[in-house]
Each structure stands twice: as structure tokens, then as C-alpha cells.
Coordinates of C-alpha atoms in Angstrom, one line a residue:
Chain X
M1 CA -19.4 17.4 -43.7
A2 CA -21.6 19.8 -41.7
V3 CA -22.2 17.2 -39.0
A4 CA -18.5 16.5 -38.6
S5 CA -17.9 20.3 -38.5
I6 CA -20.5 20.7 -35.8
A7 CA -18.7 18.0 -33.8
I8 CA -15.4 19.7 -34.2
L9 CA -16.7 23.1 -33.4
T10 CA -18.5 21.8 -30.4
L11 CA -15.3 20.2 -29.2
L12 CA -13.4 23.4 -29.7
T13 CA -16.1 25.4 -27.8
A14 CA -16.2 22.8 -25.0
A15 CA -12.4 22.9 -24.8
V16 CA -12.2 26.6 -24.4
L17 CA -15.2 26.7 -22.0
F18 CA -14.2 23.8 -19.7
G19 CA -10.6 23.3 -20.6
P20 CA -9.2 25.8 -18.1
L21 CA -11.0 23.8 -15.4
I22 CA -9.1 20.7 -16.3
W23 CA -5.8 22.0 -17.5
R24 CA -4.9 24.1 -14.5
M25 CA -1.6 25.4 -15.6
P26 CA -1.8 29.2 -15.1
I27 CA -1.6 31.3 -18.2
N28 CA 1.0 33.7 -16.9
E29 CA 3.5 31.7 -15.0
I30 CA 6.8 32.8 -16.4
D31 CA 9.5 30.0 -16.5
F32 CA 12.7 31.0 -18.4
T33 CA 14.1 27.5 -18.1
A34 CA 11.4 26.3 -20.4
R35 CA 11.6 29.1 -22.9
L36 CA 10.3 28.4 -26.4
S37 CA 10.3 24.7 -25.6
P38 CA 8.5 22.5 -28.3
P39 CA 5.5 20.4 -27.3
S40 CA 6.2 18.0 -24.5
W41 CA 4.1 16.1 -21.9
E42 CA 4.6 19.0 -19.5
H43 CA 3.6 21.6 -22.1
P44 CA 1.5 19.8 -24.8
F45 CA 1.5 22.9 -27.0
G46 CA 4.9 24.1 -26.0
T47 CA 5.8 27.4 -24.5
D48 CA 6.4 31.0 -25.6
D49 CA 9.3 33.3 -25.2
L50 CA 8.6 33.8 -21.6
G51 CA 8.1 30.1 -20.9
Q52 CA 4.4 30.5 -20.5
D53 CA 2.3 27.4 -21.2
L54 CA 0.6 27.8 -24.6
L55 CA -2.2 25.3 -24.1
A56 CA -3.4 27.2 -21.1
R57 CA -3.1 30.5 -23.0
M58 CA -4.9 29.0 -26.1
L59 CA -7.8 27.7 -24.0
Y60 CA -8.2 31.0 -22.2
G61 CA -7.8 33.1 -25.4
G62 CA -10.2 30.9 -27.3
R63 CA -13.0 32.0 -25.1
I64 CA -12.5 35.6 -26.0
S65 CA -11.8 35.0 -29.7
L66 CA -14.9 32.8 -30.2
A67 CA -17.1 35.1 -28.1
V68 CA -15.9 38.2 -30.1
G69 CA -16.3 36.3 -33.4
F70 CA -19.9 35.2 -32.7
A71 CA -21.0 38.4 -31.0
A72 CA -19.6 40.6 -33.8
M73 CA -21.2 38.4 -36.4
A74 CA -24.5 38.7 -34.6
V75 CA -24.2 42.5 -34.5
A76 CA -23.2 42.6 -38.2
I77 CA -26.0 40.3 -39.3
I78 CA -28.7 42.0 -37.2
V79 CA -27.8 45.5 -38.4
G80 CA -27.2 44.3 -41.9
V81 CA -30.5 42.4 -42.2
L82 CA -32.4 45.2 -40.6
I83 CA -31.0 47.9 -42.9
G84 CA -31.1 45.8 -46.0
A85 CA -34.7 44.7 -45.3
I86 CA -36.0 48.2 -44.7
S87 CA -34.1 49.5 -47.7
G88 CA -35.3 46.7 -50.0
I89 CA -38.9 46.8 -49.0
S90 CA -39.4 50.6 -48.9
R91 CA -37.8 51.8 -52.1
G92 CA -37.8 55.5 -52.9
S93 CA -36.1 58.0 -50.7
V94 CA -35.7 55.7 -47.6
D95 CA -33.9 53.2 -49.7
A96 CA -31.7 55.8 -51.3
A97 CA -30.8 57.3 -47.9
L98 CA -30.0 53.9 -46.3
M99 CA -27.8 53.0 -49.3
W100 CA -26.0 56.3 -49.0
I101 CA -25.3 55.5 -45.4
T102 CA -24.1 52.0 -46.4
D103 CA -21.8 53.4 -49.1
L104 CA -20.6 56.0 -46.6
F105 CA -19.6 53.3 -44.2
L106 CA -17.9 51.3 -47.0
A107 CA -16.0 54.3 -48.0
L108 CA -14.7 55.2 -44.5
P109 CA -11.1 54.4 -43.8
Q110 CA -11.8 51.7 -41.3
L111 CA -8.6 51.4 -39.4
P112 CA -8.0 55.0 -38.5
L113 CA -11.6 55.4 -37.5
L114 CA -11.5 52.2 -35.4
L115 CA -8.5 53.5 -33.6
L116 CA -10.2 56.8 -33.0
V117 CA -13.5 55.2 -31.7
I118 CA -11.6 52.9 -29.4
Y119 CA -9.4 55.7 -28.2
L120 CA -12.4 57.9 -27.5
F121 CA -14.7 55.5 -25.8
R122 CA -12.5 53.0 -24.1
D123 CA -12.2 54.9 -20.9
F124 CA -15.8 55.7 -20.7
L125 CA -16.8 52.0 -21.1
K126 CA -14.1 50.9 -18.8
N127 CA -15.6 53.0 -16.0
W128 CA -19.0 51.8 -16.8
V129 CA -18.7 48.0 -17.1
G130 CA -15.1 47.3 -16.1
A131 CA -11.9 46.8 -18.1
E132 CA -12.4 43.5 -19.8
G133 CA -16.1 43.7 -20.3
G134 CA -15.8 47.3 -21.6
V135 CA -13.2 46.3 -24.2
F136 CA -15.3 43.3 -25.2
I137 CA -18.4 45.4 -25.9
L138 CA -16.4 48.0 -27.6
I139 CA -14.6 45.6 -29.9
V140 CA -17.7 43.7 -30.8
L141 CA -19.7 46.8 -31.6
V142 CA -16.8 48.3 -33.6
I143 CA -16.2 45.2 -35.6
G144 CA -19.9 44.7 -36.1
A145 CA -20.4 48.3 -37.1
F146 CA -17.8 47.9 -39.8
R147 CA -19.0 44.6 -41.2
W148 CA -22.7 45.0 -41.7
M149 CA -22.6 46.7 -45.1
P150 CA -22.1 43.7 -47.3
V151 CA -24.9 41.9 -45.5
A152 CA -27.2 44.9 -45.9
R153 CA -26.5 45.1 -49.6
L154 CA -26.9 41.3 -50.0
V155 CA -30.3 41.4 -48.2
R156 CA -31.4 44.5 -50.1
A157 CA -30.6 42.8 -53.4
Q158 CA -32.4 39.7 -52.4
F159 CA -35.4 41.7 -51.3
L160 CA -35.5 43.6 -54.6
S161 CA -35.7 40.4 -56.6
L162 CA -37.9 38.5 -54.3
R163 CA -40.5 41.2 -53.9
E164 CA -41.3 40.9 -57.6
K165 CA -41.8 37.2 -57.4
E166 CA -45.3 35.8 -58.0
F167 CA -45.6 34.1 -54.7
V168 CA -45.1 37.4 -53.0
E169 CA -47.7 39.0 -55.3
A170 CA -50.0 36.1 -54.5
A171 CA -49.7 36.8 -50.8
R172 CA -50.3 40.4 -51.4
A173 CA -53.4 39.4 -53.4
L174 CA -54.5 37.4 -50.4
G175 CA -54.4 40.6 -48.3
A176 CA -51.2 40.0 -46.4
T177 CA -49.7 43.1 -44.7
T178 CA -46.2 44.3 -45.5
P179 CA -44.7 42.9 -42.2
R180 CA -46.3 39.5 -43.0
L181 CA -44.9 39.6 -46.5
V182 CA -41.5 40.3 -45.2
I183 CA -41.4 37.9 -42.3
R184 CA -43.2 35.0 -44.0
H185 CA -42.3 35.2 -47.6
I186 CA -39.3 37.4 -48.4
L187 CA -37.0 37.1 -45.4
P188 CA -37.0 33.3 -45.2
N189 CA -36.1 33.1 -48.9
S190 CA -33.3 35.6 -48.7
L191 CA -31.4 34.2 -45.8
G192 CA -29.3 31.6 -47.7
P193 CA -26.6 33.9 -48.8
V194 CA -26.8 35.8 -45.5
I195 CA -26.0 32.7 -43.5
V196 CA -22.9 32.1 -45.6
A197 CA -21.9 35.7 -45.3
G198 CA -22.4 35.4 -41.6
T199 CA -20.0 32.5 -41.3
I200 CA -17.4 34.4 -43.2
D201 CA -18.0 37.3 -40.8
V202 CA -17.1 35.2 -37.8
A203 CA -13.8 34.5 -39.3
A204 CA -13.2 38.1 -40.3
A205 CA -14.2 39.2 -36.8
I206 CA -11.7 36.8 -35.1
I207 CA -9.0 38.2 -37.4
A208 CA -10.1 41.8 -36.9
E209 CA -9.9 41.4 -33.2
S210 CA -6.3 40.1 -33.5
T211 CA -5.4 43.1 -35.6
L212 CA -6.7 45.4 -32.9
S213 CA -4.8 43.5 -30.2
F214 CA -1.7 43.8 -32.3
L215 CA -2.1 47.6 -32.5
G216 CA -2.4 47.7 -28.8
L217 CA -6.1 48.7 -28.9
G218 CA -7.8 45.5 -28.3
F219 CA -7.6 43.6 -25.1
P220 CA -4.7 44.3 -22.9
P221 CA -1.5 42.5 -24.2
D222 CA -1.5 40.1 -21.2
I223 CA -4.8 38.6 -22.3
P224 CA -3.8 36.0 -24.8
T225 CA -6.5 35.9 -27.6
W226 CA -5.7 33.7 -30.5
G227 CA -4.9 36.6 -32.8
R228 CA -2.6 38.0 -30.1
L229 CA -0.8 34.6 -29.9
L230 CA -0.3 34.6 -33.6
F231 CA 1.1 38.1 -33.7
D232 CA 3.4 37.4 -30.7
A233 CA 4.6 34.3 -32.4
K234 CA 5.4 35.8 -35.8
D235 CA 8.9 36.9 -34.8
Y236 CA 9.9 33.4 -33.7
L237 CA 8.4 31.5 -36.7
D238 CA 11.8 30.0 -37.6
I239 CA 12.9 28.9 -34.2
A240 CA 9.5 28.1 -32.5
P241 CA 7.0 27.2 -35.2
H242 CA 4.7 25.4 -32.7
W243 CA 3.9 28.7 -31.1
A244 CA 2.1 30.0 -34.2
L245 CA 1.0 26.6 -35.4
F246 CA -1.6 25.8 -32.7
A247 CA -3.2 29.2 -32.6
G248 CA -3.3 29.4 -36.4
A249 CA -4.7 25.9 -36.6
A250 CA -7.4 26.8 -34.0
I251 CA -8.5 29.9 -36.0
F252 CA -8.3 27.9 -39.2
L253 CA -10.4 25.0 -37.8
T254 CA -12.9 27.4 -36.3
V255 CA -13.4 29.3 -39.5
L256 CA -13.5 26.2 -41.7
T257 CA -16.0 24.4 -39.5
I258 CA -18.2 27.5 -39.2
N259 CA -18.2 27.8 -43.0
F260 CA -19.2 24.2 -43.5
I261 CA -21.9 24.5 -40.9
G262 CA -23.2 27.6 -42.7
D263 CA -23.3 25.6 -45.9
G264 CA -25.0 22.7 -44.2
L265 CA -27.5 25.1 -42.6
R266 CA -28.4 26.7 -45.9
D267 CA -29.0 23.3 -47.4
A268 CA -30.9 22.0 -44.5
L269 CA -33.2 25.1 -44.5
D270 CA -33.9 24.8 -48.2
P271 CA -36.8 22.5 -48.8
R272 CA -35.6 22.0 -52.4
R273 CA -32.7 19.9 -51.2
V274 CA -32.2 16.6 -53.0
M275 CA -32.9 13.8 -50.6
Chain O
M1 CA -80.3 43.1 -66.2
S2 CA -78.6 43.5 -62.9
E3 CA -75.4 45.5 -62.3
P4 CA -72.3 43.6 -63.5
L5 CA -70.0 42.2 -60.9
L6 CA -66.9 44.0 -62.2
K7 CA -67.0 47.1 -64.2
V8 CA -63.9 48.7 -65.6
A9 CA -64.0 52.1 -67.4
K10 CA -61.2 54.0 -69.1
L11 CA -58.5 52.1 -67.2
T12 CA -55.1 53.4 -67.9
K13 CA -51.7 52.3 -66.6
E14 CA -48.5 54.1 -67.5
F15 CA -45.2 52.9 -66.2
P16 CA -42.8 55.8 -66.0
L17 CA -39.3 55.2 -67.4
K18 CA -36.5 56.8 -65.5
G19 CA -33.2 57.4 -67.1
G20 CA -30.7 60.0 -68.1
L21 CA -28.0 61.5 -66.0
F22 CA -30.3 62.6 -63.2
G23 CA -32.7 59.7 -63.2
G24 CA -35.5 62.0 -64.2
H25 CA -38.8 61.0 -65.8
T26 CA -38.0 60.5 -69.5
A27 CA -40.9 58.6 -71.0
S28 CA -43.6 56.1 -70.0
V29 CA -44.8 52.8 -71.2
H30 CA -48.5 52.9 -72.0
A31 CA -49.3 49.3 -70.8
V32 CA -53.0 49.8 -70.6
D33 CA -54.6 52.7 -72.5
G34 CA -58.2 53.3 -71.7
V35 CA -59.8 49.9 -71.4
D36 CA -63.5 49.4 -70.8
F37 CA -65.1 46.1 -70.0
H38 CA -67.3 44.4 -67.5
V39 CA -67.7 40.9 -66.1
D40 CA -71.1 39.6 -65.0
R41 CA -71.7 37.3 -62.0
G42 CA -70.7 33.7 -62.7
E43 CA -69.5 34.4 -66.3
T44 CA -66.1 34.1 -67.9
L45 CA -64.6 36.9 -69.8
G46 CA -61.7 35.9 -71.9
L47 CA -59.0 38.5 -72.5
V48 CA -56.6 37.7 -75.3
G49 CA -53.8 39.4 -77.1
E50 CA -50.1 39.1 -77.9
S51 CA -47.3 39.2 -75.3
G52 CA -46.9 42.7 -73.9
C53 CA -50.3 44.0 -75.0
G54 CA -51.3 44.8 -71.4
K55 CA -53.5 41.8 -70.5
S56 CA -51.7 40.9 -67.3
T57 CA -51.4 44.5 -66.3
T58 CA -55.2 44.9 -66.7
G59 CA -55.8 41.9 -64.5
R60 CA -53.4 43.1 -61.8
C61 CA -54.9 46.6 -61.9
V62 CA -58.3 45.2 -61.0
L63 CA -56.9 43.8 -57.8
R64 CA -54.8 46.9 -57.3
L65 CA -51.6 44.7 -57.2
I66 CA -50.6 47.4 -59.7
E67 CA -51.9 50.9 -59.0
P68 CA -53.8 52.1 -62.1
S69 CA -52.8 55.6 -63.4
S70 CA -56.4 56.5 -64.1
G71 CA -59.8 55.1 -64.8
E72 CA -62.6 53.6 -62.8
I73 CA -63.0 50.1 -61.4
H74 CA -66.2 49.1 -59.7
F75 CA -66.6 45.8 -58.0
D76 CA -69.9 44.7 -56.6
G77 CA -70.9 48.4 -56.1
K78 CA -67.6 49.4 -54.5
D79 CA -65.2 51.9 -56.0
V80 CA -62.1 49.8 -56.0
R81 CA -59.7 52.7 -56.7
S82 CA -60.7 54.7 -53.6
L83 CA -60.4 51.9 -51.1
K84 CA -58.1 52.3 -48.2
A85 CA -55.7 49.6 -47.1
D86 CA -58.1 47.9 -44.7
D87 CA -61.0 47.9 -47.2
L88 CA -58.7 46.7 -49.9
R89 CA -57.9 43.7 -47.8
I90 CA -61.5 43.0 -47.5
L91 CA -62.0 43.4 -51.2
R92 CA -59.3 40.8 -51.7
R93 CA -61.6 38.2 -50.2
D94 CA -63.8 38.7 -53.1
I95 CA -61.3 38.9 -55.9
Q96 CA -58.5 36.4 -56.2
I97 CA -55.8 35.7 -58.8
I98 CA -54.2 32.6 -60.3
F99 CA -50.8 33.0 -61.8
Q100 CA -49.2 31.8 -64.9
D101 CA -46.0 30.2 -63.6
P102 CA -46.8 27.5 -61.0
Y103 CA -43.2 27.3 -60.1
A104 CA -42.8 31.0 -59.2
S105 CA -46.1 31.5 -57.6
L106 CA -45.7 29.2 -54.6
N107 CA -43.3 30.1 -51.8
P108 CA -40.7 27.3 -51.8
R109 CA -40.3 27.5 -48.0
M110 CA -43.9 27.0 -47.0
N111 CA -45.6 23.7 -47.0
V112 CA -48.8 23.2 -48.9
G113 CA -51.0 23.5 -45.9
A114 CA -49.5 26.9 -45.0
I115 CA -49.7 28.1 -48.6
V116 CA -53.4 27.2 -49.0
G117 CA -54.3 28.2 -45.5
E118 CA -52.5 31.5 -45.4
A119 CA -55.6 33.5 -46.4
L120 CA -57.5 31.8 -43.6
I121 CA -55.0 33.2 -41.1
I122 CA -54.9 36.6 -42.7
H123 CA -58.6 37.0 -42.7
Q124 CA -59.1 35.0 -39.5
L125 CA -61.6 32.7 -41.2
T126 CA -61.1 29.8 -38.9
K127 CA -60.9 29.8 -35.2
T128 CA -59.3 26.6 -34.0
K129 CA -56.4 24.7 -35.4
Q130 CA -58.7 21.8 -36.1
Q131 CA -61.0 24.0 -38.1
F132 CA -58.1 25.3 -40.0
E133 CA -56.9 21.9 -41.0
E134 CA -60.3 20.7 -41.9
R135 CA -60.8 23.7 -44.2
V136 CA -57.4 23.2 -45.8
V137 CA -58.1 19.5 -46.4
D138 CA -61.5 20.4 -47.8
L139 CA -59.8 22.9 -50.2
L140 CA -57.2 20.4 -51.3
E141 CA -59.8 17.8 -52.0
T142 CA -61.9 20.4 -53.9
V143 CA -59.1 20.8 -56.4
G144 CA -58.3 17.1 -56.6
L145 CA -55.4 16.9 -54.2
R146 CA -55.1 14.6 -51.2
A147 CA -55.2 15.5 -47.5
D148 CA -51.7 14.0 -47.0
H149 CA -50.3 16.6 -49.4
M150 CA -50.6 19.2 -46.7
G151 CA -47.2 18.7 -45.1
R152 CA -45.3 18.6 -48.4
Y153 CA -43.4 21.4 -50.1
P154 CA -44.1 22.8 -53.5
N155 CA -41.0 21.3 -55.1
E156 CA -42.4 17.8 -54.6
F157 CA -45.3 18.5 -57.0
S158 CA -45.6 18.6 -60.8
G159 CA -46.6 21.7 -62.6
G160 CA -50.3 20.7 -62.9
Q161 CA -50.4 19.9 -59.2
R162 CA -48.8 23.1 -58.3
Q163 CA -51.4 25.0 -60.3
R164 CA -54.0 23.1 -58.4
I165 CA -52.4 24.3 -55.1
G166 CA -52.6 27.9 -56.5
I167 CA -56.2 27.4 -57.3
A168 CA -56.9 26.0 -53.8
R169 CA -55.2 29.1 -52.3
A170 CA -57.4 31.4 -54.4
L171 CA -60.5 29.5 -53.3
A172 CA -59.7 29.7 -49.6
V173 CA -61.4 33.1 -49.3
E174 CA -64.5 32.1 -51.3
P175 CA -64.0 34.8 -53.9
K176 CA -66.6 35.9 -56.3
L177 CA -64.2 36.7 -59.1
I178 CA -60.9 35.0 -60.0
I179 CA -58.5 36.6 -62.3
C180 CA -56.8 33.8 -64.2
D181 CA -53.5 35.1 -65.5
E182 CA -52.6 32.6 -68.2
P183 CA -53.2 29.8 -65.8
V184 CA -52.5 27.0 -68.3
S185 CA -49.9 28.5 -70.5
A186 CA -47.0 26.9 -68.6
L187 CA -48.6 23.4 -68.6
D188 CA -48.5 20.4 -70.9
V189 CA -51.5 20.2 -73.2
S190 CA -53.0 17.1 -71.4
I191 CA -52.6 18.9 -68.0
Q192 CA -54.1 22.1 -69.5
A193 CA -57.3 20.2 -70.2
Q194 CA -57.5 18.9 -66.6
V195 CA -56.9 22.3 -65.2
I196 CA -59.5 23.9 -67.5
N197 CA -62.0 21.3 -66.6
L198 CA -61.3 21.9 -62.9
L199 CA -61.8 25.6 -63.4
E200 CA -65.1 25.0 -65.1
D201 CA -66.3 22.6 -62.4
L202 CA -65.4 25.1 -59.7
Q203 CA -67.2 27.8 -61.6
E204 CA -70.4 25.8 -61.6
K205 CA -70.0 24.7 -58.0
F206 CA -69.2 28.1 -56.5
G207 CA -70.7 30.5 -59.0
L208 CA -67.4 32.0 -59.7
A209 CA -66.7 34.7 -62.3
Y210 CA -63.5 34.5 -64.2
L211 CA -61.4 37.1 -66.0
F212 CA -59.5 34.6 -68.1
I213 CA -56.3 36.0 -69.5
A214 CA -54.6 34.0 -72.2
H215 CA -52.9 34.0 -75.5
D216 CA -54.1 30.6 -76.6
L217 CA -57.3 31.3 -78.5
A218 CA -58.5 27.7 -78.5
V219 CA -58.4 27.6 -74.7
V220 CA -60.1 30.9 -74.4
E221 CA -62.9 29.9 -76.8
H222 CA -63.5 26.8 -74.8
I223 CA -63.9 28.4 -71.4
S224 CA -65.2 31.9 -72.1
K225 CA -68.7 33.2 -72.6
R226 CA -67.4 36.5 -74.0
I227 CA -64.0 37.4 -75.3
A228 CA -62.2 40.7 -75.4
V229 CA -59.2 41.1 -77.8
M230 CA -56.5 43.5 -76.8
Y231 CA -53.9 45.1 -78.9
L232 CA -51.2 47.5 -77.5
G233 CA -53.2 48.4 -74.4
R234 CA -56.6 48.8 -76.0
I235 CA -59.5 46.5 -76.5
V236 CA -60.1 46.3 -80.2
E237 CA -63.0 43.9 -80.2
M238 CA -65.3 42.3 -77.7
A239 CA -68.1 39.8 -78.4
S240 CA -69.6 36.5 -77.3
A241 CA -67.1 33.7 -77.8
H242 CA -69.3 32.1 -80.5
E243 CA -69.8 35.4 -82.3
L244 CA -66.2 36.4 -82.2
Y245 CA -65.0 33.1 -83.7
A246 CA -67.7 32.9 -86.3
S247 CA -67.6 36.4 -87.5
P248 CA -64.6 38.5 -86.3
R249 CA -64.9 42.1 -87.4
H250 CA -61.6 43.7 -86.5
P251 CA -58.8 43.0 -88.9
Y252 CA -56.5 42.2 -85.9
T253 CA -58.9 39.6 -84.6
E254 CA -59.2 38.1 -88.1
A255 CA -55.4 37.8 -88.3
L256 CA -55.3 36.2 -84.8
L257 CA -58.0 33.7 -85.6
S258 CA -56.4 32.7 -88.9
A259 CA -53.3 31.8 -87.0
V260 CA -55.1 29.2 -84.8
P261 CA -54.1 25.8 -86.0
I262 CA -56.9 23.5 -87.3
P263 CA -56.3 19.9 -86.5
D264 CA -57.3 18.7 -90.0
P265 CA -54.6 18.8 -92.7
K266 CA -57.2 18.8 -95.5
V267 CA -58.7 22.1 -94.6
K268 CA -57.3 24.9 -96.7
R269 CA -57.8 28.4 -95.7
Q270 CA -56.9 31.9 -96.2
R271 CA -54.2 33.1 -93.8
V272 CA -54.2 36.7 -92.9
R273 CA -50.5 37.5 -92.3
L274 CA -49.5 40.6 -90.4
S275 CA -46.2 42.2 -91.4
G276 CA -43.9 43.8 -88.9
E277 CA -43.6 43.7 -85.2
V278 CA -45.8 45.0 -82.4
P279 CA -44.9 48.7 -82.1
N280 CA -43.0 49.9 -79.1
P281 CA -45.5 50.7 -76.3
I282 CA -43.3 53.6 -75.2
S283 CA -44.3 55.5 -78.3
P284 CA -47.4 53.7 -79.7
P285 CA -48.6 54.8 -83.1
T286 CA -50.9 57.7 -83.2
G287 CA -54.6 57.3 -84.0
C288 CA -55.5 53.6 -84.2
H289 CA -52.7 51.6 -82.6
F290 CA -53.0 49.0 -85.3
H291 CA -52.7 51.2 -88.4
T292 CA -49.0 50.3 -88.9
R293 CA -49.9 46.6 -89.6
C294 CA -53.5 46.9 -90.7
P295 CA -54.4 45.5 -94.1
I296 CA -57.4 47.8 -94.5
A297 CA -56.0 51.0 -93.0
Q298 CA -56.8 54.2 -94.9
F299 CA -54.7 57.3 -94.4
P300 CA -54.8 59.8 -93.0
L301 CA -57.9 58.8 -91.0
C302 CA -56.5 55.8 -89.2
K303 CA -53.2 57.6 -88.4
S304 CA -54.9 60.7 -86.9
E305 CA -57.9 59.4 -85.1
A306 CA -58.3 56.5 -82.7
P307 CA -61.5 54.6 -83.4
P308 CA -63.8 54.3 -80.3
L309 CA -65.0 50.9 -79.2
K310 CA -68.6 50.9 -80.5
Q311 CA -71.4 48.4 -80.7
S312 CA -71.7 47.2 -84.2
A313 CA -74.2 44.4 -83.6
D314 CA -76.0 43.3 -80.4
G315 CA -73.2 42.7 -77.9
H316 CA -70.5 42.9 -80.5
W317 CA -68.1 45.7 -79.9
V318 CA -65.5 46.8 -82.4
A319 CA -62.9 49.6 -82.5
C320 CA -62.3 50.1 -86.2
H321 CA -63.3 53.0 -88.5
F322 CA -64.4 50.7 -91.2
R323 CA -66.1 47.7 -89.6

């Protein structure tokens, strides 16, 4: 299952990376004569309400969607593991303070704050690294910043239970330092659930990005991310289902394969697996 | 007589209980309550008692895996309680521990070579990779495992083999004292014998001292030179193994020994039955901790005054007002 998933995901990634080199149809060529046309040889995925080729838009948008998904997951996991680990190993006031911060972030109304942050910092980043790159960094950071809390709690819970295990005590009795305990003994045993949470985060990040695009605060509307395509398509579901279908299927396939890969990874990393 | 290897005096450990609306300190569990004992070089001191009487806590306090509340621990002339982190690490080359549960005490994500060799890396005991591997193989063979077990993971081994891995890990630093925290309680009887024999062989070979914690009196009698009996955080009796079994003095020891099964159905004997449960260690009974269940208790003396552990015969220590 995981192997098949890796194959499919690799295919998807390769398609979005190299697809635009092969399928040279421009993403923004407007052709009203081919408006909302169903899949054909000329437009394998059909066209949208402006007659723009959907395959080209999908391939282009996939780059952004996948990149945002993975980058945001990486941010969420890194921040989450770091905070969870520090919290779980230190106990006492540090733990309490970090958990307050985590709870605070969980309690924040995310969408209004997202809007505010993006509104405030977009121009600054735009001047700094350019329009597209600026929005990318901003979106990744913002999505990551709002998704690390479950990971942190997960890691902390794992740490709290693992640190009392006898093998950790044994390592302590051997004279292992705290960093060594964490890196060699506790962290490797706590990553199983984190990997699964991470795969779910990729999916959530892709969807979160599309929400932002929909609200006009993500990438500019002329950049066709997968989420953007879906939202554009929703008004035409009854007359042009192919429009939403391919973008939806792409998100679905990505999320599903990443989940399976996560499962497979967890099993592969676990030496207790049944051979 | 030379100085004992390990000397523990008035060792106390209280675990604070937090509770209530504001998470304040409400009470404490008196796990270990003023324990005195010593272990000589190369000898085995057995430490027996029921579950929850503080045996394991005592063992962990000696290694400072649990920080004692008060008391003194001297090991090989060093004051263990005042050691700083770096010195504590050095101390842990001299004292090691073997755990009860061979399934929980080995990191499932490390292979046997890494588990056994971890101490070699921590203390930088081997310089080259080749030396490291030779030493690990040497250790594995010492405990009756094979060199090709090195690359395998703990889940591929049986309980007895896992316990051997745990022993090899403890031996890696060439300790002088090993705290055996119920090392055979989780094993089958036939495997227990193998592991006990292995421990005895190792003791002879390396001159190890053991603090052997157990609740199985037959096992303890077999391996120990001297035995200390604990009840609710205190040592109630301490004597040589032979002496303790032949003529127990404390009523609790008598009751414990009378519960040991004798593998002969024809033998009839007087059982000393204790009524009631072990009292709650959060609020242990006043005076002698055992007075609530003691068949020979006399009031109000036993209720008001804790009997000190005193020598009643040569090397036979008892904490009872009447024995």
C-alpha cells in the first residue's frame, strides 16, 4: 500500500514539476469559444469559464499546493516537536508556560487573526522577497504557526510517558546526559504518532491555503492553486463537474497517498513489525 | 574489617502529593523512612518486602535515579548525595542497575549492540569502532549470548535473553555494585534459575557486590549472604541469610517466612497469618509501622514509639520492642 502510494505521489510530484515543460498550453490563454468544455483531446481536463486549459492550470497550481503543503507541515512539525519536547522533558514552570502558550494558540480565533497577519505583513514581505515568494513564505509560516499545537501536545504526552520507562531510566543510570536521553531514547520512540499527524497536516495545509486564496488573501487570484480551482469551480458544479473533479481528485489523491506513506513509514521505522 | 562498599544511613524519600484546587502540596507518601544498611565488597545483600514497601525506591535512591529527601549515602568513600552532575556520571560507572521488566527496560528502537555498547560511548571507554565491537561481543558472550545477536532488536528475544542483555549493559562499565531490582520476578521459574546462576557466576568472576531486591524469599535466600526485610519504608530485620531463615525474630519476618511454600506435602507447619492490608504509606501508623497487624503488639507502647533497629545477636538486627 505504502509502496503504491509512494509511486502515485512521485508521479504526481513529477507531473507538477515537469508537466508544464511537456504540456505547453499557457495557463491564462482565454478562449471563449471553448468555454466550460468537457475533457477532450485538445483540453484533456476540459476548460473553465474563461476557456482556460485546466490541465495546464492544474500542473502549475500543483507546484504551489504541494510546496505549501509540505513546507507548512515541516514548519508545524518542527515547531511542535521542539515545543513539545522541551515541555515534556523540563516539567515544572517551563512546561506550564509552554502549555499555556499552546493553549493560547489553540484558543485564538484563527481566521480573523490569519487575515490580520497577512494584511499586516504582506506588503512588507512583498518588498523584501517579491510578490509570489513573499506570499509563499507568509502562507507557509501562518499555516504552520496555527497547526503546531496538536503536534506539541502529542509530543509532550509521549515524552511524559516515555521518560518514566525503564529503558530511559537505564540510560540515565548509565550516565547519559539529558540531550542524549532525548535524542537517542525518547524522541525516536515518540515519532510514530507525529508522522501520522504530519501527514494529516499536509492535507490540512493544502486545504487551508485554498481557504486563504478564496478569501483573496492567499496567492493572487490569477495563480491557479488546487484549492483556488476548486473554489472557482463550485458555482459551476452542475454544468461543468469536470472542473472541480480533477482538482478535487488531485487533492484527494495527494492526501490519501501521504497518509498511507505516513502509515508505512511508521511501520517501517518500528522494529517490532511483524515480518 | 575494612570500610563497606556502600553505606546508607537514615535514608528517607517522601513523594509529595499535589492536589486540591490550587495544586498545592497536600500530603506525601513516605516511601522510604529512615533506612540504614551497608553492602560489603563482593557480597550480596538481599532486600525483601511486599509490594510498595519501598524496596525499589531504596535501590534507585542509591543511584540517585530518584533524589532522596534526606539521609546519607556513601559509596567507596564518596558522599553520593553531594555529587555534582559530572561526578555523578563517574559514580555510575561503579554502580549499575538491572531492572525487573525485561520488556520495558530495553529501548525497542536500538539494536542489541547499541544497547549494550551505549555506556562505552557515554564514558568513552573504547577508542575505535573495532574495539567497541570486540568489547560488545565480549560482553554478550559473558552473559551467554552470541556475537551475531548484536544486530538484532530486543523484540526478537525471549524474556530471559532480554534480561541477559540488560545484565550485559550493566556490566559494560565494569561496576563494583549492581542493584538488581527484582531481576527474575518477571521470568519463568526455569529461566529464573539460569539468570540467578549467571548472576552468581558473574559475581565470582568480577567480584561484584549486589543489592538484590526481590519479593521471592526462596530466590533471595539462595543468592544472598545477608538479608534485610523491609516493611512500609523501614528495615525491620537484618541478618545473615542462614540466621534469618533459621531463627527469624521480627513477627513480620516470621509471617513472611511461614508463607514460603515447602515442596513437600507431608510437612505440616504453623502458618502465621497476618490480618488486614498493608497500611496506606501516605499516613503510616504511628510508632511501629507494623503494630496494626502485629500478633504480639502491646499497647500503648507499640503505637507511640517506633522501635529502633538494634543488634540482638551478633550481626542480627531487629526493630521490635519485644524481640
